[in-house]
Structures are given as C-alpha cells and as structure tokens.
C-alpha cells in the first residue's frame, strides 16, 4: 500500500471513530506526509495511530492526539500560534496546514531536533519559525498569540506562556508530573482563566535547565 493510501485510511478511521471532528483538522492530517518526519526504519509504521520515537529519547505523538489537540484549539486561518516542543516538526506541519503561512512560532529545547525540524519543514514547504530555547519562557518577541499548545508536559502551565496569549485566546497541552492531564485554558477578557480537562495523557516531560 502506498503511503498516501495508508494515510487516507488512517484519517478515515480517525474521523469515523470520532477522534477528529473538524474538517480543517482532517484535511491537515490528510495533507502532512508523516512518513517524512519519522526515522527511516519507522516509515512503515508512520500511518499506524501510534506514538513513534524520533531520537534523543523523544517521541512524536500519535496522530489521534495531534488531531484532538488541533480540534481543541479550533484555530482560524489568520491566528498566530505558539508551539512548545517542535520535536520532528510533524505536529507543527499539521498546524501550519490550518493557519496562514508564517503564523506558527515553535520553541524546541534540543538544538539538534530544532535544526532537523527546521530543514525538514523547509524542504516540505512549511513556513514555520523555529527557535532553540526553553519553552517555559514562551517566545515573547512575537506575542501576543491567539493560541498556544505544548507537546511536552510542564509540572504546571508556565506563566510566561499564559501571558503571551491574548485575552480570549486558548492554550492546549498536557500538565502534570506522574499523572498528566490534557487541559484547555481560555484567557478571559477580565483576566481570569477558564480551565477544562480532557482526560489522562502521557507526554514527555518539559525539560528545564538540565
Ligand atoms: N510536536 C512534536 C513532539 C515532540 S516530543 C512532534 O510532532 O514531533 C516533545 C518535544 O518537546 C521534544 O522534542 C522535546 O525536546 C521538547 N521539549 C522538552 N522540554 C522542552 C522545553 N523546556 N522547551 C521546549 N521544548 C521542549
């Protein structure tokens, strides 16, 4: 089976079982060649709905998780978005399919992963800005963002990320140490924060100064 056919079938299954709801999310998952983002010896597994190792002890999330987070963010095309944890760049590419070119800013802790993701995204035609740094600080230069998401789990949602999202904006990500929950935060215009939880998840921990 070709990669394209395998990808179509995987996304059809995600839609049928209700893991992915929004058309824009399904279209994005149909467009991004996940096999280009995984190590060569993992390509055959690229269209199974599973997390995969991407080197450096890190993992790329399962497609249903990328789809669920993209649905939860409910992005508009003209949103400016902050990603924490570029990894191999797959999730960034999915987001980049939903928003306008040049609207996604991504922070990666590991310089090698950042460099690889940058060149891979560039080769595939995705206009994503990638910076090496600690996501606990967000990326203040391009704030305010309409939305932010994390692909690594902080013990608690970092204040800097919350502050860099505009009032009315949304943040989605895993939070917690031994027990992680996927949360969606909404900054209210009055400065308060609404918080929803969307079940238990397992992401790599967000590193800090180690
Ligand atoms: N979205 C990625 C998933 C990568 S796994 C993908 O599609 O491949 C999580 C990533 O978060 C890893 O690359 C890890 O290096 C990164 N990370 C961990 N701690 C971080 C921190 N403090 N700041 C930024 N990135 C971090």
mmCIF file of C-alpha atoms and ligand atoms in Angstrom:
data_model
loop_
_atom_site.group_PDB
_atom_site.id
_atom_site.type_symbol
_atom_site.label_atom_id
_atom_site.label_comp_id
_atom_site.label_asym_id
_atom_site.label_seq_id
_atom_site.Cartn_x
_atom_site.Cartn_y
_atom_site.Cartn_z
ATOM 1 C CA UNK A 1 0.000 0.000 0.000
ATOM 2 C CA UNK A 2 1.351 3.465 -0.831
ATOM 3 C CA UNK A 3 1.994 5.975 1.933
ATOM 4 C CA UNK A 4 -0.812 8.130 0.507
ATOM 5 C CA UNK A 5 -3.358 5.314 0.674
ATOM 6 C CA UNK A 6 -2.251 4.344 4.184
ATOM 7 C CA UNK A 7 -2.596 7.960 5.282
ATOM 8 C CA UNK A 8 -6.089 8.326 3.787
ATOM 9 C CA UNK A 9 -7.227 5.164 5.544
ATOM 10 C CA UNK A 10 -5.762 6.251 8.862
ATOM 11 C CA UNK A 11 -7.532 9.621 8.716
ATOM 12 C CA UNK A 12 -10.804 7.981 7.592
ATOM 13 C CA UNK A 13 -10.610 5.772 10.686
ATOM 14 C CA UNK A 14 -9.902 8.727 12.988
ATOM 15 C CA UNK A 15 -12.913 10.571 11.585
ATOM 16 C CA UNK A 16 -15.197 7.516 11.756
ATOM 17 C CA UNK A 17 -14.360 6.785 15.361
ATOM 18 C CA UNK A 18 -14.886 10.444 16.290
ATOM 19 C CA UNK A 19 -11.275 11.142 17.310
ATOM 20 C CA UNK A 20 -11.165 14.003 14.796
ATOM 21 C CA UNK A 21 -14.156 16.245 14.295
ATOM 22 C CA UNK A 22 -13.278 19.425 12.448
ATOM 23 C CA UNK A 23 -12.896 19.350 8.661
ATOM 24 C CA UNK A 24 -9.828 21.588 8.767
ATOM 25 C CA UNK A 25 -8.124 19.146 11.144
ATOM 26 C CA UNK A 26 -8.927 16.112 8.997
ATOM 27 C CA UNK A 27 -7.711 17.926 5.875
ATOM 28 C CA UNK A 28 -4.466 18.850 7.610
ATOM 29 C CA UNK A 29 -3.855 15.241 8.715
ATOM 30 C CA UNK A 30 -4.585 14.093 5.155
ATOM 31 C CA UNK A 31 -2.011 16.539 3.781
ATOM 32 C CA UNK A 32 1.043 16.049 6.005
ATOM 33 C CA UNK A 33 3.400 13.201 4.994
ATOM 34 C CA UNK A 34 4.068 11.776 8.478
ATOM 35 C CA UNK A 35 6.478 9.219 6.987
ATOM 36 C CA UNK A 36 8.832 12.092 6.119
ATOM 37 C CA UNK A 37 9.094 13.047 9.796
ATOM 38 C CA UNK A 38 9.952 9.685 11.357
ATOM 39 C CA UNK A 39 13.320 7.869 11.253
ATOM 40 C CA UNK A 40 13.720 5.808 8.030
ATOM 41 C CA UNK A 41 13.355 2.487 9.874
ATOM 42 C CA UNK A 42 9.957 3.628 11.253
ATOM 43 C CA UNK A 43 8.433 4.719 7.956
ATOM 44 C CA UNK A 44 6.361 1.591 7.519
ATOM 45 C CA UNK A 45 4.698 2.344 10.881
ATOM 46 C CA UNK A 46 4.083 6.028 10.105
ATOM 47 C CA UNK A 47 0.360 5.555 9.412
ATOM 48 C CA UNK A 48 -0.485 3.458 12.413
ATOM 49 C CA UNK A 49 -2.167 5.564 15.049
ATOM 50 C CA UNK A 50 0.736 5.286 17.470
ATOM 51 C CA UNK A 51 3.438 7.456 19.030
ATOM 52 C CA UNK A 52 6.890 6.830 17.493
ATOM 53 C CA UNK A 53 10.442 7.504 18.694
ATOM 54 C CA UNK A 54 12.148 10.393 16.876
ATOM 55 C CA UNK A 55 15.615 10.218 18.507
ATOM 56 C CA UNK A 56 17.083 11.884 21.557
ATOM 57 C CA UNK A 57 14.656 9.957 23.795
ATOM 58 C CA UNK A 58 11.727 11.963 22.386
ATOM 59 C CA UNK A 59 8.537 10.785 20.727
ATOM 60 C CA UNK A 60 6.137 12.082 18.105
ATOM 61 C CA UNK A 61 2.546 11.934 19.392
ATOM 62 C CA UNK A 62 0.008 9.532 17.919
ATOM 63 C CA UNK A 63 -1.998 11.108 15.081
ATOM 64 C CA UNK A 64 -5.258 10.972 17.082
ATOM 65 C CA UNK A 65 -3.624 13.103 19.794
ATOM 66 C CA UNK A 66 -2.366 15.649 17.256
ATOM 67 C CA UNK A 67 -5.863 15.692 15.749
ATOM 68 C CA UNK A 68 -7.579 16.046 19.117
ATOM 69 C CA UNK A 69 -5.319 18.939 20.151
ATOM 70 C CA UNK A 70 -5.857 20.659 16.789
ATOM 71 C CA UNK A 71 -9.628 20.284 17.210
ATOM 72 C CA UNK A 72 -9.442 21.682 20.760
ATOM 73 C CA UNK A 73 -7.536 24.756 19.577
ATOM 74 C CA UNK A 74 -10.236 25.438 16.936
ATOM 75 C CA UNK A 75 -7.855 27.691 15.018
ATOM 76 C CA UNK A 76 -8.815 30.295 12.433
ATOM 77 C CA UNK A 77 -6.585 30.659 9.375
ATOM 78 C CA UNK A 78 -5.354 34.078 10.472
ATOM 79 C CA UNK A 79 -4.409 33.024 14.008
ATOM 80 C CA UNK A 80 -0.849 33.464 15.229
ATOM 81 C CA UNK A 81 0.181 30.357 17.142
ATOM 82 C CA UNK A 82 2.938 29.394 19.597
ATOM 83 C CA UNK A 83 4.092 25.751 19.789
ATOM 84 C CA UNK A 84 6.293 24.461 22.608
ATOM 85 C CA UNK A 85 8.244 21.326 21.611
ATOM 86 C CA UNK A 86 8.968 21.222 17.862
ATOM 87 C CA UNK A 87 10.395 17.692 18.016
ATOM 88 C CA UNK A 88 10.498 16.322 14.471
ATOM 89 C CA UNK A 89 8.123 19.025 13.241
ATOM 90 C CA UNK A 90 5.129 16.797 12.416
ATOM 91 C CA UNK A 91 2.644 18.486 14.750
ATOM 92 C CA UNK A 92 3.951 21.868 13.545
ATOM 93 C CA UNK A 93 3.262 20.859 9.936
ATOM 94 C CA UNK A 94 -0.312 19.850 10.822
ATOM 95 C CA UNK A 95 -0.880 23.230 12.497
ATOM 96 C CA UNK A 96 0.778 25.021 9.587
ATOM 97 C CA UNK A 97 -1.779 23.409 7.256
ATOM 98 C CA UNK A 98 -4.567 25.069 9.264
ATOM 99 C CA UNK A 99 -3.137 28.596 9.652
ATOM 100 C CA UNK A 100 -1.677 31.070 7.159
ATOM 101 C CA UNK A 101 1.989 30.852 6.128
ATOM 102 C CA UNK A 102 4.389 32.307 8.673
ATOM 103 C CA UNK A 103 1.883 32.290 11.563
ATOM 104 C CA UNK A 104 3.391 29.436 13.590
ATOM 105 C CA UNK A 105 6.255 30.006 16.032
ATOM 106 C CA UNK A 106 7.818 26.954 17.652
ATOM 107 C CA UNK A 107 10.298 26.612 20.525
ATOM 108 C CA UNK A 108 12.471 23.475 20.861
ATOM 109 C CA UNK A 109 14.869 22.745 23.711
ATOM 110 C CA UNK A 110 17.142 20.322 21.857
ATOM 111 C CA UNK A 111 19.338 22.122 19.265
ATOM 112 C CA UNK A 112 19.735 19.021 17.061
ATOM 113 C CA UNK A 113 15.999 18.340 16.926
ATOM 114 C CA UNK A 114 15.382 22.032 16.199
ATOM 115 C CA UNK A 115 17.872 22.071 13.329
ATOM 116 C CA UNK A 116 16.497 18.864 11.798
ATOM 117 C CA UNK A 117 12.908 20.053 12.121
ATOM 118 C CA UNK A 118 13.767 23.417 10.607
ATOM 119 C CA UNK A 119 15.333 21.903 7.497
ATOM 120 C CA UNK A 120 12.642 19.221 7.142
ATOM 121 C CA UNK A 121 9.820 21.740 7.415
ATOM 122 C CA UNK A 122 11.607 23.995 4.968
ATOM 123 C CA UNK A 123 12.170 21.166 2.446
ATOM 124 C CA UNK A 124 8.479 20.258 2.626
ATOM 125 C CA UNK A 125 7.445 23.881 2.105
ATOM 126 C CA UNK A 126 6.168 24.707 5.604
ATOM 127 C CA UNK A 127 6.833 28.280 6.724
ATOM 128 C CA UNK A 128 7.354 27.721 10.467
ATOM 129 C CA UNK A 129 9.759 29.750 12.641
ATOM 130 C CA UNK A 130 11.750 27.500 14.978
ATOM 131 C CA UNK A 131 13.817 28.779 17.893
ATOM 132 C CA UNK A 132 16.083 26.863 20.263
ATOM 133 C CA UNK A 133 15.163 27.696 23.827
ATOM 134 C CA UNK A 134 13.287 26.753 26.965
ATOM 135 C CA UNK A 135 9.564 26.764 26.339
ATOM 136 C CA UNK A 136 8.941 27.782 29.955
ATOM 137 C CA UNK A 137 9.780 31.277 28.670
ATOM 138 C CA UNK A 138 7.497 31.064 25.634
ATOM 139 C CA UNK A 139 8.677 33.268 22.737
ATOM 140 C CA UNK A 140 7.957 36.849 23.819
ATOM 141 C CA UNK A 141 9.197 38.535 20.608
ATOM 142 C CA UNK A 142 6.124 37.532 18.604
ATOM 143 C CA UNK A 143 3.470 37.804 21.342
ATOM 144 C CA UNK A 144 0.564 38.176 21.657
ATOM 145 C CA UNK A 145 -0.523 34.838 20.214
ATOM 146 C CA UNK A 146 -4.112 33.850 19.509
ATOM 147 C CA UNK A 147 -3.360 30.336 20.681
ATOM 148 C CA UNK A 148 -0.585 28.180 22.120
ATOM 149 C CA UNK A 149 -0.043 24.453 22.576
ATOM 150 C CA UNK A 150 2.529 22.260 24.265
ATOM 151 C CA UNK A 151 3.786 18.869 23.144
ATOM 152 C CA UNK A 152 5.770 18.256 26.351
ATOM 153 C CA UNK A 153 4.352 18.314 29.863
ATOM 154 C CA UNK A 154 5.245 21.015 32.403
ATOM 155 C CA UNK A 155 4.509 20.390 36.092
ATOM 156 C CA UNK A 156 2.217 23.426 35.878
ATOM 157 C CA UNK A 157 1.275 25.685 32.993
ATOM 158 C CA UNK A 158 4.126 28.238 32.735
ATOM 159 C CA UNK A 159 3.014 31.824 33.458
ATOM 160 C CA UNK A 160 5.036 33.186 30.526
ATOM 161 C CA UNK A 161 3.010 31.125 28.044
ATOM 162 C CA UNK A 162 -0.294 32.226 29.548
ATOM 163 C CA UNK A 163 0.817 35.860 29.492
ATOM 164 C CA UNK A 164 1.862 35.673 25.836
ATOM 165 C CA UNK A 165 -1.607 34.562 24.710
ATOM 166 C CA UNK A 166 -4.106 37.380 24.159
ATOM 167 C CA UNK A 167 -7.256 37.683 26.269
ATOM 168 C CA UNK A 168 -9.833 35.432 24.584
ATOM 169 C CA UNK A 169 -7.063 33.104 23.378
ATOM 170 C CA UNK A 170 -6.713 29.387 24.003
ATOM 171 C CA UNK A 171 -3.915 27.134 25.309
ATOM 172 C CA UNK A 172 -3.921 23.347 24.969
ATOM 173 C CA UNK A 173 -1.391 20.948 26.446
ATOM 174 C CA UNK A 174 -0.506 18.226 28.910
ATOM 175 C CA UNK A 175 0.100 19.305 32.505
ATOM 176 C CA UNK A 176 1.398 17.269 35.422
ATOM 177 C CA UNK A 177 4.251 15.075 36.543
ATOM 178 C CA UNK A 178 3.493 11.427 37.321
ATOM 179 C CA UNK A 179 -0.160 11.985 36.348
ATOM 180 C CA UNK A 180 -0.707 14.212 33.359
ATOM 181 C CA UNK A 181 -3.984 15.689 32.147
ATOM 182 C CA UNK A 182 -4.671 17.301 28.791
ATOM 183 C CA UNK A 183 -6.002 20.772 29.602
ATOM 184 C CA UNK A 184 -7.564 23.587 27.615
ATOM 185 C CA UNK A 185 -7.237 27.043 29.149
ATOM 186 C CA UNK A 186 -9.091 30.100 27.916
ATOM 187 C CA UNK A 187 -7.931 33.551 28.930
ATOM 188 C CA UNK A 188 -10.990 35.629 29.707
ATOM 189 C CA UNK A 189 -11.147 39.321 28.843
ATOM 190 C CA UNK A 190 -11.398 40.130 32.571
ATOM 191 C CA UNK A 191 -8.055 38.455 33.224
ATOM 192 C CA UNK A 192 -9.484 35.227 34.660
ATOM 193 C CA UNK A 193 -8.781 31.792 33.212
ATOM 194 C CA UNK A 194 -11.296 29.053 32.360
ATOM 195 C CA UNK A 195 -9.870 25.547 32.589
ATOM 196 C CA UNK A 196 -11.217 22.280 31.158
ATOM 197 C CA UNK A 197 -9.573 18.872 31.395
ATOM 198 C CA UNK A 198 -9.721 16.351 28.583
ATOM 199 C CA UNK A 199 -8.505 13.130 30.127
ATOM 200 C CA UNK A 200 -5.268 11.480 31.148
ATOM 201 C CA UNK A 201 -2.341 11.597 28.703
ATOM 202 C CA UNK A 202 1.355 10.667 28.534
ATOM 203 C CA UNK A 203 3.752 13.158 27.004
ATOM 204 C CA UNK A 204 7.497 13.569 27.526
ATOM 205 C CA UNK A 205 8.235 15.899 30.450
ATOM 206 C CA UNK A 206 9.083 19.511 29.676
ATOM 207 C CA UNK A 207 12.777 19.919 30.394
ATOM 208 C CA UNK A 208 14.205 22.797 32.313
ATOM 209 C CA UNK A 209 17.851 23.822 32.711
ATOM 210 C CA UNK A 210 19.300 20.279 32.799
HETATM 211 N N1 LIG B 1 5.381 18.040 18.411
HETATM 212 C C1 LIG B 1 6.477 17.132 18.349
HETATM 213 C C2 LIG B 1 6.517 16.241 19.559
HETATM 214 C C3 LIG B 1 7.873 16.170 20.116
HETATM 215 S S1 LIG B 1 8.040 15.427 21.710
HETATM 216 C C4 LIG B 1 6.469 16.334 17.070
HETATM 217 O O1 LIG B 1 5.479 16.385 16.316
HETATM 218 O O2 LIG B 1 7.445 15.667 16.807
HETATM 219 C C5 LIG B 1 8.225 16.845 22.753
HETATM 220 C C6 LIG B 1 9.327 17.795 22.393
HETATM 221 O O3 LIG B 1 9.392 18.780 23.429
HETATM 222 C C7 LIG B 1 10.705 17.176 22.306
HETATM 223 O O4 LIG B 1 11.259 17.487 21.059
HETATM 224 C C8 LIG B 1 11.491 17.853 23.430
HETATM 225 O O5 LIG B 1 12.851 18.063 23.125
HETATM 226 C C9 LIG B 1 10.737 19.162 23.574
HETATM 227 N N2 LIG B 1 10.938 19.827 24.858
HETATM 228 C C10 LIG B 1 11.112 19.272 26.079
HETATM 229 N N3 LIG B 1 11.289 20.216 27.018
HETATM 230 C C11 LIG B 1 11.199 21.411 26.376
HETATM 231 C C12 LIG B 1 11.301 22.770 26.796
HETATM 232 N N4 LIG B 1 11.533 23.103 28.061
HETATM 233 N N5 LIG B 1 11.171 23.736 25.850
HETATM 234 C C13 LIG B 1 10.955 23.423 24.544
HETATM 235 N N6 LIG B 1 10.859 22.160 24.099
HETATM 236 C C14 LIG B 1 10.983 21.161 24.989
#
